[in-house]
Amino acid sequence: MLKKIAISILSFFVACIIIYVGFLWIDLRDDVQKIKNYRPQLTTQIFDRKNRLIANVFDTEFRFYSRFDEIPPKMIEALLAVEDTLFFEHGGINYDAIIRATIKNLKNGKYLEGGSTLTQQLIKNMVLTRDKTISRKIKEALLSIQVEHILSKEDILERYFNQTFFGHGYYGVKTASLGYFKKPLNALSLKEIAMIVSLPRAPSFYDPTRNLDFSLSRANNIIKRMYEIGWISTEEYEKSISEIPEIYNQTLTQNTAPYVVDEVIKQLSYIKDIKTGGYQIKLNIDLDYQKIAQESLLYGYKNIKKRIAKYDPKPTLEAENDDYDTLNGAMIVTDTKTGNILALVGGIDHSKSAFNRATQIKRQFGSAIKPFIYQIAFDKGYSTATTVPDVARSFNKTYNTDEENEDKDEYWRPNNFSKSFKGLVTLKEALSHSLNLATINLVEVVGFDKIYSGLINYGFKNPPKDMSIILGSVGISPLEAAKEYSIFSNYGTMVEPSLFETITDRDGNIQTFEDRPFTQITTPEQSFLTISILRETVAGGTGRRAKVNGIEIAGKTGTSNNNIDGWFCGFTPSVQAIIWFGRDDNTSIGKNDSGGVISAPVFSHFISNILKIDPGLKRKFYTPEGVNKKTIKGSDYYYTTTSKLPENKSQDTIDEKLLF
């Protein structure tokens, strides 16, 4: 009777265990599928146009993936030698190893050794915790058996080598190889392989950048084990034991252009896994141009600081505290034909301020807007030799005050930067010397509505509908300015600046960015009229500090009221650069710090250094067909069938009445 009861109880417990295991087996299906359909986080890499690494971008796991056929056989042997010698013989669980480990642990009264196979270690790394509980061990065993049934041994090893953490922030053997040794897997020595294989047991302790001696010692133990079981020769053993590899302690991101990388992530924010999907992003950025642009902007910044110290010797909060510095700048360089962004610098020091002034600010354009006004006039039939009065005028504005319910008159009386007047001047003189009054009088004659609608058609967004836009009150970013100035640098056709060349996903699918908006604003011959004047602006006008010997440069300076913003927008036949300086709190940069003084020299510094590395750049602007030239009083004037030179005195002055 008692025997029957005992058998019944035992049967009941066995049945319960079987049912429990059965439920666990079914419950673990999702974990099995996760291991089967392995899609780990992969690091996205950003490259320049010459395939040079700009940055690694990742979320929580820095990993490059390696297929099984990329993993050296010696690395597999080294791993199996110390972790699971019978890996290719067991079905996921090594019962002999478990028994040996159990006996050893019982003898010592504490946990010293585990009997886990590589399959079990993979499961712990991927789907289970490391808690030493009966429930977890049962799950681990069941999962190991299931995984061994659905995956080959090679598949399991591939997942192990890619999933495992190898210290220093590196996940996967490919990452560890590139990180610690700057080598691909197939270039590793046996000693380097052993050092990597030693890491999973104690990643921080055996990290060779921290504890090289311990790392070498552990690697030698692995090499000795491989020799003892006959997997390497005596020659290989002796050579490897004495080797001390060179170790590299690298930062993970290796970000050489942080403002560029920030903009890339921002523009690709629609890709949800941009930081974990292992994308290969090729940009139009050229790291040589980027480096020189960063240096040039810093050169300009330092010059401004020197000027401020010279004109204002009083100690200021900024002078006393280097951490407090509102002065900053931005620069964006593009290819004149394609609009490809070759360099983008959003500030002087990204570590102090990550705010990207090249793309995110909206600052007054100042006189840098004038070429667009003159282009509109030329397209309406006015010529470079047409004269306009450079004289003072007052504009009446009527407004209602808050304090009194009555109208008051306000007079706007603009002036030239030089505070002087030149009388009748040609449009060429007016633009090359940035004469405010002549420009205002030109707008009066052409018609404010025509100028305003023309600027809207050019793409200027939400400009104020009053005469202040003539002097550049419209807000614009350097990136937007690069697009607008392509009207001139690209001979009448506006092109959208672009960072991207291609994006390749982890499966090899390639997205290209060849198609982009090109908008013909005017003809090449009409745009050349403005180009010819902007060339004169640099040769002897307000932009003369941008001049570089041996190459033609066109450009325009821009300064907003009270020297708050200083611009230079310039281009050669091949390269365009937009440069801006200002203060983040919108206060004045400094006394007499106009765009021609502070920003134009940056362009000169940039082009001078670019020519050293890229001497083949085109040196001269071409003259389109349909453009003719005439010398008047020693000065060259260009004209077209649309913008003909005046034939008599009455045509020479657009409106003499404006003189009075």
Tab-separated table of C-alpha atoms in Angstrom, residues 387-389 424 441 444-445 650 652-659:
chain	number	residue	atom	x	y	z
A	387	THR	CA	23.500	105.470	-63.445
A	388	VAL	CA	21.583	106.059	-60.269
A	389	PRO	CA	21.821	108.917	-57.764
A	424	LEU	CA	25.482	109.855	-59.833
A	441	ASN	CA	16.978	104.838	-55.184
A	444	GLU	CA	12.323	103.252	-56.016
A	445	VAL	CA	12.738	103.365	-59.782
A	650	SER	CA	18.874	110.571	-71.012
A	652	ASP	CA	22.308	107.044	-68.731
A	653	THR	CA	20.463	108.248	-65.617
A	654	ILE	CA	17.429	106.257	-64.553
A	655	ASP	CA	15.819	109.185	-62.755
A	656	GLU	CA	17.575	112.499	-62.181
A	657	LYS	CA	14.571	113.681	-60.161
A	658	LEU	CA	15.771	111.492	-57.320
A	659	LEU	CA	18.657	113.911	-56.901
